[in-house]
Coordinates of C-alpha atoms and ligand atoms in Angstrom, one line a residue:
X104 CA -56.0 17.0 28.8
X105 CA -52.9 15.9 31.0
X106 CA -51.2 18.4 32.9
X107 CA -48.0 18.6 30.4
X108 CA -50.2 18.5 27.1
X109 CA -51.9 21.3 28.6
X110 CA -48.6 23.0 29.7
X111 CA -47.6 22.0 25.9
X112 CA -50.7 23.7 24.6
X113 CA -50.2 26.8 26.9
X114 CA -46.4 27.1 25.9
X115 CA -47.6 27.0 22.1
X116 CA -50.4 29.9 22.1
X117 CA -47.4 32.1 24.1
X118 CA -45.0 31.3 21.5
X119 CA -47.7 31.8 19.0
X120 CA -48.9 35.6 20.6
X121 CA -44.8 36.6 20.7
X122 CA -44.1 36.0 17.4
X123 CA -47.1 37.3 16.0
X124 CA -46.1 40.9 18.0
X125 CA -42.7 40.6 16.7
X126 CA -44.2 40.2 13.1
X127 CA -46.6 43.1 13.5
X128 CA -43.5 44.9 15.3
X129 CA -41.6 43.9 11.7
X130 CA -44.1 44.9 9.4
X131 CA -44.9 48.2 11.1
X132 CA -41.3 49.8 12.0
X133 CA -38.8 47.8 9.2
X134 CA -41.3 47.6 6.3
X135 CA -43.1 51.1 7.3
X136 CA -46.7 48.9 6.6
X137 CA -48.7 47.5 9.5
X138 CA -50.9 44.5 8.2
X139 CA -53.0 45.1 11.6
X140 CA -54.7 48.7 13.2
X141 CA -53.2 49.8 16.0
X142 CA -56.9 48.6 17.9
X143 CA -55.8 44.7 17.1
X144 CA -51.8 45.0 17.8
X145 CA -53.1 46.9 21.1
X146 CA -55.7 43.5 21.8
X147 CA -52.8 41.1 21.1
X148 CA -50.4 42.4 23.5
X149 CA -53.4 42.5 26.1
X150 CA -54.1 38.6 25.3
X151 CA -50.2 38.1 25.8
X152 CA -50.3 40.2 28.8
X153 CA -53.6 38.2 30.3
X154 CA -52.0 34.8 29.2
X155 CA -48.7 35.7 31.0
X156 CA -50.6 37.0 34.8
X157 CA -52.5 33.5 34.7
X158 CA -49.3 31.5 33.9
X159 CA -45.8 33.5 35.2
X160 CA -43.7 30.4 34.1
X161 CA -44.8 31.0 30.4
X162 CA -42.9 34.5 30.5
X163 CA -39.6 34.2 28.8
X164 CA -36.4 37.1 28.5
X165 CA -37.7 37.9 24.9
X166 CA -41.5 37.6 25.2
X167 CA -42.5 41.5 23.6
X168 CA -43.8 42.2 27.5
X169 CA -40.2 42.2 29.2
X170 CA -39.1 45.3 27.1
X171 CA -38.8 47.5 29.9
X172 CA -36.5 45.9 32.6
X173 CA -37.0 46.2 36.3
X174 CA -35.0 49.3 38.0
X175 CA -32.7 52.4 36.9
X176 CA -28.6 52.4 36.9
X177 CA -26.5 55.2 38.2
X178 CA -23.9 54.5 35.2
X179 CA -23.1 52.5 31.9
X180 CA -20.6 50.1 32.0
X181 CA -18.0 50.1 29.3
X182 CA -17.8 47.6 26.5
X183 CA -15.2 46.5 24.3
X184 CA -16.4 45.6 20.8
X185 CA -15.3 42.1 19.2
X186 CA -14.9 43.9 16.0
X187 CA -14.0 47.6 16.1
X188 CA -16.8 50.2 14.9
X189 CA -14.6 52.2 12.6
X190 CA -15.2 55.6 11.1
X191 CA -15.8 56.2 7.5
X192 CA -13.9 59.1 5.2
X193 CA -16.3 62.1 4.3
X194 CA -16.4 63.5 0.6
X195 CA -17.5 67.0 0.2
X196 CA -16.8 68.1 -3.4
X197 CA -17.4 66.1 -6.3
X198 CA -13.6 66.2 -7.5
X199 CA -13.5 63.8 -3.7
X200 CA -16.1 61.5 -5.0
X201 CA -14.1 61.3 -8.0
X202 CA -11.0 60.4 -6.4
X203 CA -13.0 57.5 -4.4
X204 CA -14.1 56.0 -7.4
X205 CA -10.8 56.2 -9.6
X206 CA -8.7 54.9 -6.6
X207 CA -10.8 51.9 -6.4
X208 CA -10.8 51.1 -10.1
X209 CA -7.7 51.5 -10.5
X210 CA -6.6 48.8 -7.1
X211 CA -9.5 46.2 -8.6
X212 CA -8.1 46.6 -12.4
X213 CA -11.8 47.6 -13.5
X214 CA -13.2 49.5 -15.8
X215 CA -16.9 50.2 -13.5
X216 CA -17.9 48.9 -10.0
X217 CA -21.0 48.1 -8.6
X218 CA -21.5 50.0 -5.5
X219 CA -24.2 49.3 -2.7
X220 CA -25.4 52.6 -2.0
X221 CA -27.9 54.1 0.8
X222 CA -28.7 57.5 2.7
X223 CA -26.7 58.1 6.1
X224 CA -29.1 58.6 9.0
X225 CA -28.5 61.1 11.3
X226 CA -28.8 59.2 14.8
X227 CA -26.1 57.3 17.1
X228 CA -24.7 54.6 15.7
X229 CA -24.7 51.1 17.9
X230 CA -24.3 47.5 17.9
X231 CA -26.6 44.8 18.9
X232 CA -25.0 41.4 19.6
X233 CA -26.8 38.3 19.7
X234 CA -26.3 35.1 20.6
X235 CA -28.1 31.8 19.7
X236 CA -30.4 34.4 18.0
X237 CA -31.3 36.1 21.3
X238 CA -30.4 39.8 22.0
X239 CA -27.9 39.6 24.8
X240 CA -26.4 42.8 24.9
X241 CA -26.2 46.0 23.2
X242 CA -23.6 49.4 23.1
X243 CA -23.2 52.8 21.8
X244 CA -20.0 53.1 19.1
X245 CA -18.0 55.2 22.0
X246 CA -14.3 55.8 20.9
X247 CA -15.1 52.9 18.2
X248 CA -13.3 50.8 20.2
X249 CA -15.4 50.7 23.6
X250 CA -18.6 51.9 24.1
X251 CA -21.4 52.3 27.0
X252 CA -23.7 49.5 27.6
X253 CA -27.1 50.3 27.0
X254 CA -28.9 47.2 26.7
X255 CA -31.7 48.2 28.8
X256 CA -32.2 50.9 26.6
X257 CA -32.6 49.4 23.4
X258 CA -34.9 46.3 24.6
X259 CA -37.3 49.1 25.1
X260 CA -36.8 49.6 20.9
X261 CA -39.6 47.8 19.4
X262 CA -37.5 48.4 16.2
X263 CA -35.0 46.1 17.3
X264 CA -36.0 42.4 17.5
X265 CA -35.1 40.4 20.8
X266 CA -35.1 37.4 18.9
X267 CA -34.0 36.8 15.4
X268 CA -36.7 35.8 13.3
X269 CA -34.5 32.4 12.1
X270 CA -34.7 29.0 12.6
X271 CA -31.5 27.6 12.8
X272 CA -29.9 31.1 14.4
X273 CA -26.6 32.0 13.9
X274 CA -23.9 31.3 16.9
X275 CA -23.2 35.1 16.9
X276 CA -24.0 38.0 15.0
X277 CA -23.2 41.9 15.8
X278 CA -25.4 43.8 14.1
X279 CA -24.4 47.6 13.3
X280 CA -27.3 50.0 13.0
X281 CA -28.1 53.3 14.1
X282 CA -31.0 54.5 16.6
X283 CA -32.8 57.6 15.8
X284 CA -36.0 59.7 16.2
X285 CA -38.3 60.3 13.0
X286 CA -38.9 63.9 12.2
X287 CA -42.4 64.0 13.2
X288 CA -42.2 62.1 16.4
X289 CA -39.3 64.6 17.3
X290 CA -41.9 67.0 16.9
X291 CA -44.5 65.5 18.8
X292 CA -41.8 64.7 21.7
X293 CA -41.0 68.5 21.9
X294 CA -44.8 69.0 22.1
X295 CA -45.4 67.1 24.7
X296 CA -42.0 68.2 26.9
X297 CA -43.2 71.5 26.4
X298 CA -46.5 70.8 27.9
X299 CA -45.0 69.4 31.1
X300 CA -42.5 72.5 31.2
X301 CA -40.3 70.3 30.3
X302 CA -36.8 71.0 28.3
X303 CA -36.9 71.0 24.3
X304 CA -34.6 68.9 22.3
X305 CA -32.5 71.3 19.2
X306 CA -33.3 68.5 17.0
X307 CA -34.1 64.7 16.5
X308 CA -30.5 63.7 16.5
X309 CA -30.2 65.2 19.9
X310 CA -33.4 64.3 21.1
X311 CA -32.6 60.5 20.2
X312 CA -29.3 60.9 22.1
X313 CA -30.6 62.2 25.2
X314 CA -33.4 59.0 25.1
X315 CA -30.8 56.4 24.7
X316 CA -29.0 57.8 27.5
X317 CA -31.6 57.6 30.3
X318 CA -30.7 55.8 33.3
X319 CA -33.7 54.9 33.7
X320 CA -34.7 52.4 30.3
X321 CA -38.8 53.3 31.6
X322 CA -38.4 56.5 30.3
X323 CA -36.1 55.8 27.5
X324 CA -39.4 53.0 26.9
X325 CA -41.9 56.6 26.1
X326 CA -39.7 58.0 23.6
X327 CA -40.7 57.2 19.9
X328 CA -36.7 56.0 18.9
X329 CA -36.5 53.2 16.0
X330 CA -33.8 51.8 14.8
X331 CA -32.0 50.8 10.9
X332 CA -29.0 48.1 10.6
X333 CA -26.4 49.1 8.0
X334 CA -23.9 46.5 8.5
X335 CA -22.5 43.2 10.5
X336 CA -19.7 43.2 13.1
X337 CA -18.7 40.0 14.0
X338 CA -20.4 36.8 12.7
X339 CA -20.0 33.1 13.5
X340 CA -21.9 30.0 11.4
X341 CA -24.0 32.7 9.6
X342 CA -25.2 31.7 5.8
X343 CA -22.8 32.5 3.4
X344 CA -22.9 36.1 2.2
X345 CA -21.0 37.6 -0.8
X346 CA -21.9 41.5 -0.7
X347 CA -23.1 44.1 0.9
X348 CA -26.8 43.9 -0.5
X349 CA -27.1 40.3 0.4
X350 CA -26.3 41.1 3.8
X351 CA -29.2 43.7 4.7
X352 CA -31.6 41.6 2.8
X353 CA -30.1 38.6 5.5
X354 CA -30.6 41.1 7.8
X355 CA -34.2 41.9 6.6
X356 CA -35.3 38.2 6.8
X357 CA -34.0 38.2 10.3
X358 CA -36.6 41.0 11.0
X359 CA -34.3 44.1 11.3
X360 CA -34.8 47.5 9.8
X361 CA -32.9 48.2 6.8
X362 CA -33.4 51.6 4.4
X363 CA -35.6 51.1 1.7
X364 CA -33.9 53.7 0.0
X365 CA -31.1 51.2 -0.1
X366 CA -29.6 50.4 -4.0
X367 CA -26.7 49.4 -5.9
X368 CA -25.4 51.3 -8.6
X369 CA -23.1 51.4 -11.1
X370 CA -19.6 53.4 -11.3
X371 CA -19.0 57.3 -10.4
X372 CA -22.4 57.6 -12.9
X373 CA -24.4 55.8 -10.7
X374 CA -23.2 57.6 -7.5
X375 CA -23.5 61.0 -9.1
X376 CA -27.7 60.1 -10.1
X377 CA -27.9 58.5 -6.3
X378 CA -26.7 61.7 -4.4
X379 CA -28.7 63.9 -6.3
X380 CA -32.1 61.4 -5.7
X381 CA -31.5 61.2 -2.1
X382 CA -30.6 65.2 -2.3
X383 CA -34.1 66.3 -3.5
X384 CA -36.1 63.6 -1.5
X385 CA -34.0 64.5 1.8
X386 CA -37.0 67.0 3.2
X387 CA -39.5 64.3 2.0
X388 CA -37.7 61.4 3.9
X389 CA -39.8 60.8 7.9
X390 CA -36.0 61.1 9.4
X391 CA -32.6 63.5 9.0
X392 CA -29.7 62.3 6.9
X393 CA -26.3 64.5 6.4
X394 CA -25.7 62.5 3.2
X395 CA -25.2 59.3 1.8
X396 CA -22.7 56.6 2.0
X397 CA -21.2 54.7 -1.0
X398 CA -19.6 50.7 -0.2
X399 CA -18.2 48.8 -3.2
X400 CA -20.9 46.5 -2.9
X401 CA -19.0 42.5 -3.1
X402 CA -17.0 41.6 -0.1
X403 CA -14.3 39.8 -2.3
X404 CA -13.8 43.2 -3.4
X405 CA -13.5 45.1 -0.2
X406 CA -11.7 42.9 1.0
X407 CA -9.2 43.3 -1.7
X408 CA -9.1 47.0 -0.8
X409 CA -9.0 46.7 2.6
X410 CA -8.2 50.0 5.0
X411 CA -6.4 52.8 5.2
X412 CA -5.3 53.8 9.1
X413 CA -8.7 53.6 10.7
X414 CA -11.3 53.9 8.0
X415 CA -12.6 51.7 4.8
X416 CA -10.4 52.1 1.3
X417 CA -13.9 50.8 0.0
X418 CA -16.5 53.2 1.2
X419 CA -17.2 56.8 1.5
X420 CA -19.9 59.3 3.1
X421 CA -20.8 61.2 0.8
X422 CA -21.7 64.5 2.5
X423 CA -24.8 66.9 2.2
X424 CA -24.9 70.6 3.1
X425 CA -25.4 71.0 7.3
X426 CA -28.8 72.2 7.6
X427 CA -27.3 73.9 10.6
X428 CA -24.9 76.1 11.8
X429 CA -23.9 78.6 14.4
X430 CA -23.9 82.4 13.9
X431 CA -24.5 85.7 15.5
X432 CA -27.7 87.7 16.0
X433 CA -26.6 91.1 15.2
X434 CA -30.4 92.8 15.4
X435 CA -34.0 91.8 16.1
X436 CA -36.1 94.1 13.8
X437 CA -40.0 93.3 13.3
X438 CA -41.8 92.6 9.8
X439 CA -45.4 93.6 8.9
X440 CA -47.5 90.8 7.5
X441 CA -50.6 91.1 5.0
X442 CA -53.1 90.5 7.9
X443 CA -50.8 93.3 9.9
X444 CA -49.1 90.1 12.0
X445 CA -45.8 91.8 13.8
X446 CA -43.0 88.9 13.2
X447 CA -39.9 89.8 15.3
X448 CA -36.7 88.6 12.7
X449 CA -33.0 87.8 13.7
X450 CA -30.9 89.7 11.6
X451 CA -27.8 87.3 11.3
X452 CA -24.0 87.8 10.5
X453 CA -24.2 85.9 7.3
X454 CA -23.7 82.1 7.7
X455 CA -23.5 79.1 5.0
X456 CA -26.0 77.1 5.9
X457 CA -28.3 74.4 4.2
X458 CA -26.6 74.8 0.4
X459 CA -27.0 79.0 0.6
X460 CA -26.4 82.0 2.9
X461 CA -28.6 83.1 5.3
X462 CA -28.9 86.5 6.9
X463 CA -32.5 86.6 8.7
X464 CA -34.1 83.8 10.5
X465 CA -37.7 84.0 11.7
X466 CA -38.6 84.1 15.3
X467 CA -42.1 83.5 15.0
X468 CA -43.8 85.8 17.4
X469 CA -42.7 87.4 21.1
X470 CA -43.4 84.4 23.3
X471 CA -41.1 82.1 20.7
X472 CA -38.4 85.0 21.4
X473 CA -39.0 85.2 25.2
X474 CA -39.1 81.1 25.5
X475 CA -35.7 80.5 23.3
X476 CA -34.5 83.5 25.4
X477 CA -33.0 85.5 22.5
X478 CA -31.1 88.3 22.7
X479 CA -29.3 90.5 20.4
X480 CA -25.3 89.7 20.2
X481 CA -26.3 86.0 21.3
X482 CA -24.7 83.1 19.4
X483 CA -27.2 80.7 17.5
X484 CA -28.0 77.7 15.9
X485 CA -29.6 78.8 12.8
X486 CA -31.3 75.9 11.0
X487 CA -32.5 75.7 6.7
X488 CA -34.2 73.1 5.6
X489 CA -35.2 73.0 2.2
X490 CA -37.6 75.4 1.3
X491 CA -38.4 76.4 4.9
X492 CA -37.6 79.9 5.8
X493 CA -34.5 79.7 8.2
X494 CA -35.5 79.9 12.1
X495 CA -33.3 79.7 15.0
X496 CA -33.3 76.8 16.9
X497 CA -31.5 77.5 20.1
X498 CA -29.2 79.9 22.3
X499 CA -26.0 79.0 23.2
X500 CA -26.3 81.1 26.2
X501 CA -23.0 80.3 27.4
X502 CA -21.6 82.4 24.8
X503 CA -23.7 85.1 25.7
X504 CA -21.6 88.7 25.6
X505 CA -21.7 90.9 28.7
X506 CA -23.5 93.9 26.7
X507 CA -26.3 91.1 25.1
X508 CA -29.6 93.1 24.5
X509 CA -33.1 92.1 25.4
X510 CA -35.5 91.9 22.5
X511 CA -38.5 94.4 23.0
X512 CA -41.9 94.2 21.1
X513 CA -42.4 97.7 19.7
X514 CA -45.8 99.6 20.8
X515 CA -46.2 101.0 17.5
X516 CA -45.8 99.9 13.5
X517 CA -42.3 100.2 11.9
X518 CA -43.8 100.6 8.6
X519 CA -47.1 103.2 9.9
X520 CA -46.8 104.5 12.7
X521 CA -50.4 102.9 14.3
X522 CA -50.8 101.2 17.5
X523 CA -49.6 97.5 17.7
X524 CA -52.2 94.8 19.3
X525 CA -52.2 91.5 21.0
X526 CA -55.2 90.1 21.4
X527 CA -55.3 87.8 24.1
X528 CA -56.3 84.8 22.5
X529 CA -53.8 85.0 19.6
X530 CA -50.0 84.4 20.1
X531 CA -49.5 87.3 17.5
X532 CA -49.5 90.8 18.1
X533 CA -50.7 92.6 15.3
X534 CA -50.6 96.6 13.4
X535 CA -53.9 98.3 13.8
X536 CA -53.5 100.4 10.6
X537 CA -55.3 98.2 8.1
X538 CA -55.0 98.9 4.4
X539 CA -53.6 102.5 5.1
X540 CA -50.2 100.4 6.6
X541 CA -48.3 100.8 3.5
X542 CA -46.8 97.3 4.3
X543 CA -50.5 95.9 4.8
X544 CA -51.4 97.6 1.6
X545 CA -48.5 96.3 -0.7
X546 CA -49.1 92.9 0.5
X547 CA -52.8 92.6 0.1
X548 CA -52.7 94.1 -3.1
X549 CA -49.4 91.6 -4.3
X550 CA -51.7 88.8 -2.9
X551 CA -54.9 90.0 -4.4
X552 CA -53.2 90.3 -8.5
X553 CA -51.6 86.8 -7.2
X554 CA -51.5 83.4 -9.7
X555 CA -53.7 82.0 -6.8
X556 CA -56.4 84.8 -7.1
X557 CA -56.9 87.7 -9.9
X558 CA -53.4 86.5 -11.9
X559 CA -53.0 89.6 -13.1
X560 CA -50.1 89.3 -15.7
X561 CA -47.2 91.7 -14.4
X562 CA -48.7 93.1 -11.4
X563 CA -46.3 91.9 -8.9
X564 CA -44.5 92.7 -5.9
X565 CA -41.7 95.3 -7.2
X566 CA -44.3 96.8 -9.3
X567 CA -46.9 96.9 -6.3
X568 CA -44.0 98.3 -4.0
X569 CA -43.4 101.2 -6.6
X570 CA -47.3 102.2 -7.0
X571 CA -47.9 102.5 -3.4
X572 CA -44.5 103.9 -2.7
X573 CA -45.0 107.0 -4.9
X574 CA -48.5 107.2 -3.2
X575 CA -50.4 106.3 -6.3
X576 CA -52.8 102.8 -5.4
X577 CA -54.4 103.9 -2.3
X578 CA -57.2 101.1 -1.9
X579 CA -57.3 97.4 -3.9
X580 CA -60.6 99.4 -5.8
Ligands
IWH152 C1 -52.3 51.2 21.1 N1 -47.6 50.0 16.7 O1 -45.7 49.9 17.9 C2 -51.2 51.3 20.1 N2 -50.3 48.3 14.0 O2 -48.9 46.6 13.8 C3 -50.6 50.1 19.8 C4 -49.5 50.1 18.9 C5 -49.1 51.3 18.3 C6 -49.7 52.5 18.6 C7 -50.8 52.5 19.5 C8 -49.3 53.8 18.0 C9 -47.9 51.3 17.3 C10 -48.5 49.4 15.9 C11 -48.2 48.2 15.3 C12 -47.0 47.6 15.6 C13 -46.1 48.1 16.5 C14 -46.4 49.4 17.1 C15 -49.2 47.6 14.3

């Protein structure tokens, strides 16, 4: 071969490893379903990698290997957007969502109207711009006006594509999205910053937040953040698109992330059905939501409706319950488990949180109290989740009262009187009285007539709490 066929040739397997990563990056982060094992994606980016240290000229701004860019910045420079990042109006009630949907029938003289409809992800929202299809530049929403720069940041996102995957690429396109952690690599983070001593994060929302604002995009590169576009900013020589739903499945072909919980619906019907889907899947979904968000789905349409001050006449978030909320600890008492486990309790002043009111949350064991620092007459954040037995996430210790009280383990049983142990390989500290701890007793015995185990028809807990109380079941025999 001649030098420049060979150059040609070389130049064609780089292009050909890139866009193979960027398809596996595609399939595994937008369409949640990896065609590849990690083991092969891994032994692509090597061969890229290899290719690229025998031939430096082959390495281009968007090959998958220049993600992480070359040294830290002390600040983030401010960005105007070319198309403001506006706000959307919140409904609460139902009477709100109602309101929504009559206003906008009655403006477009319609009887029903097809709505695009999809859950609201609790992250930051951004925007990506790029031009001649290539990622040029990238910045938080700010004010919604201007916002910080963080470019570096998000090429580290292998959610977010640094090319669009498009032959003839739009001039310019703003993409609108929002960049968040998924609930089990938020977990796995806190894991692993625990480990090194390091601080925890209250929740993946925060945790996503504090990665995006590294100064340093290497470390921003180790934190599991993805990314889902919701929307277009500003958009020169792109195909022609007529709604909403055409525009994330544009979005979709040009490799982006897009809910797949994403529908169209029609009329305050269709809403009403939506909110309560997305309400009982919302502790099944990988990542947080705080509700969903209803657009009338056809641009003629919206555009027809245009805005009212600052936010959309056309769409609406469509709020859920918070899952969290600040209150008071006004006691730490201890609870007496079936196996005699001592579990220290924050008694709360009673807060509205997660759809019901909460007046204990758990505090796990005495290590979990001692490392969240606890103390009683400290302000919390109390978090429900679904089914989940409320804990306390954090301390705000700056709100800490002069006469705040220390939490201590008691030495013996509430509920018995016997001597309370911790082994030393356990993180719980247990009551020695065995079956003759009448809080042992009423639980082994409740467990024991269980569904799971005897069933015994009508034996349950009041029943079992009134036997041994008046000192009348004595052993499970
Ligand atoms: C070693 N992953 O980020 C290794 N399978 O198509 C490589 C890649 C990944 C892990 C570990 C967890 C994760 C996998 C794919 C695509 C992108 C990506 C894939």
């Amino acid at each position: 071969m001649t030098g420049s066929t060979e150059q040609a040739s070389l130049e064609a397997r780089h292009l050909e490893l890139c866009n193979l990563i960027a398809r596996y990056d595609h399939e595994y982060y937008a369409l949640d379903a990896p065609s590849v094992p990690d083991s092969e994606y891994d032994q692509v980016y090597r061969a890229l990698q290899t290719l690229e240290n025998l031939h430096p000229t082959l390495i281009t701004p968007d090959s998958p290997t220049q993600r992480v860019s070359g040294s830290a910045t002390n600040a983030f420079n401010s960005i105007t957007h070319r198309q403001a990042m506006l706000s959307l109006n919140n409904a609460f009630a139902d009477s709100e969502l109602e309101a929504f949907d009559k206003r906008i029938r009655e403006a477009l003289g319609l009887a029903q109207v097809e709505y695009a409809v999809e859950p609201k992800f609790d992250g930051l929202a951004i925007t990506l711009t790029y031009e001649s299809g290539v990622f040029t530049q990238g910045a938080t929403r700010g004010d919604g006006y201007k916002g910080e720069d963080v470019t570096h940041n998000l090429r580290t996102l292998r959610a977010i594509p640094l090319r669009l995957n498009c032959q003839n690429p739009p001039q310019l396109l703003e993409v609108r999205g929002e960049v968040l952690m998924l609930k089990r690599d938020f977990e796995k983070l806190n894991q692993t910053q625990s480990n090194k001593g390091e601080k925890q994060f209250a929740n993946p929302r925060n945790a996503a937040a504090g990665s995006l604002r590294q100064l340093d995009a290497k470390i921003t590169s180790t934190r599991p953040l993805t990314f889902f576009a919701y929307g277009l900013g500003a958009a020169e020589s792109v195909p022609v698109l007529s709604s909403h739903s055409q525009a994330m499945d544009y979005l979709t072909s040009l490799y982006f992330p897009v809910s797949s919980e994403r529908d169209t619906v029609m009329g305050l019907a269709g809403l009403r059905a939506y909110y309560q889907k997305i309400g009982q899947a919302r502790d099944k979904l990988t990542f947080d939501i705080d509700g969903v968000v209803y657009k009338v789905n056809a641009f003629n349409q919206q555009n027809e409706l245009g805005f009212v001050s600052r936010a959309p006449r056309w769409a609406i978030a469509h709020k859920f319950p918070a899952q969290e909320a600040l209150t008071v600890v006004e006691d730490i008492t201890v609870q007496v488990g079936r196996t005699g486990a001592i579990t220290p309790v924050a008694r709360l002043k009673p807060v509205f949180v997660g759809g019901v009111t909460v007046t204990n949350a758990t505090l796990h064991n005495e290590d979990e109290v001692r490392r969240k620092d606890v103390h009683v007459g400290d302000t919390v954040s109390v978090r429900r989740a679904g089914d989940v037995i409320p804990e306390v996430v954090n301390v705000l210790t700056e709100r800490r009262p002069v006469n705040a009280r220390r939490f201590e383990m008691p030495t013996v049983c509430p509920e018995c009187g016997s001597h309370i142990l911790k082994q030393a390989d356990e993180a719980v500290a247990r009551c020695t009285g065995g079956l003759f701890c009448p809080a042992q007793r009423k639980q082994a015995i409740t467990h024991y007539a269980s569904r799971r185990a005897m069933d015994i028809e009508g034996l349950g807990e009041k029943l079992v709490d009134q036997l041994v109380e008046a000192s009348l079941v004595h052993t499970l025999a």
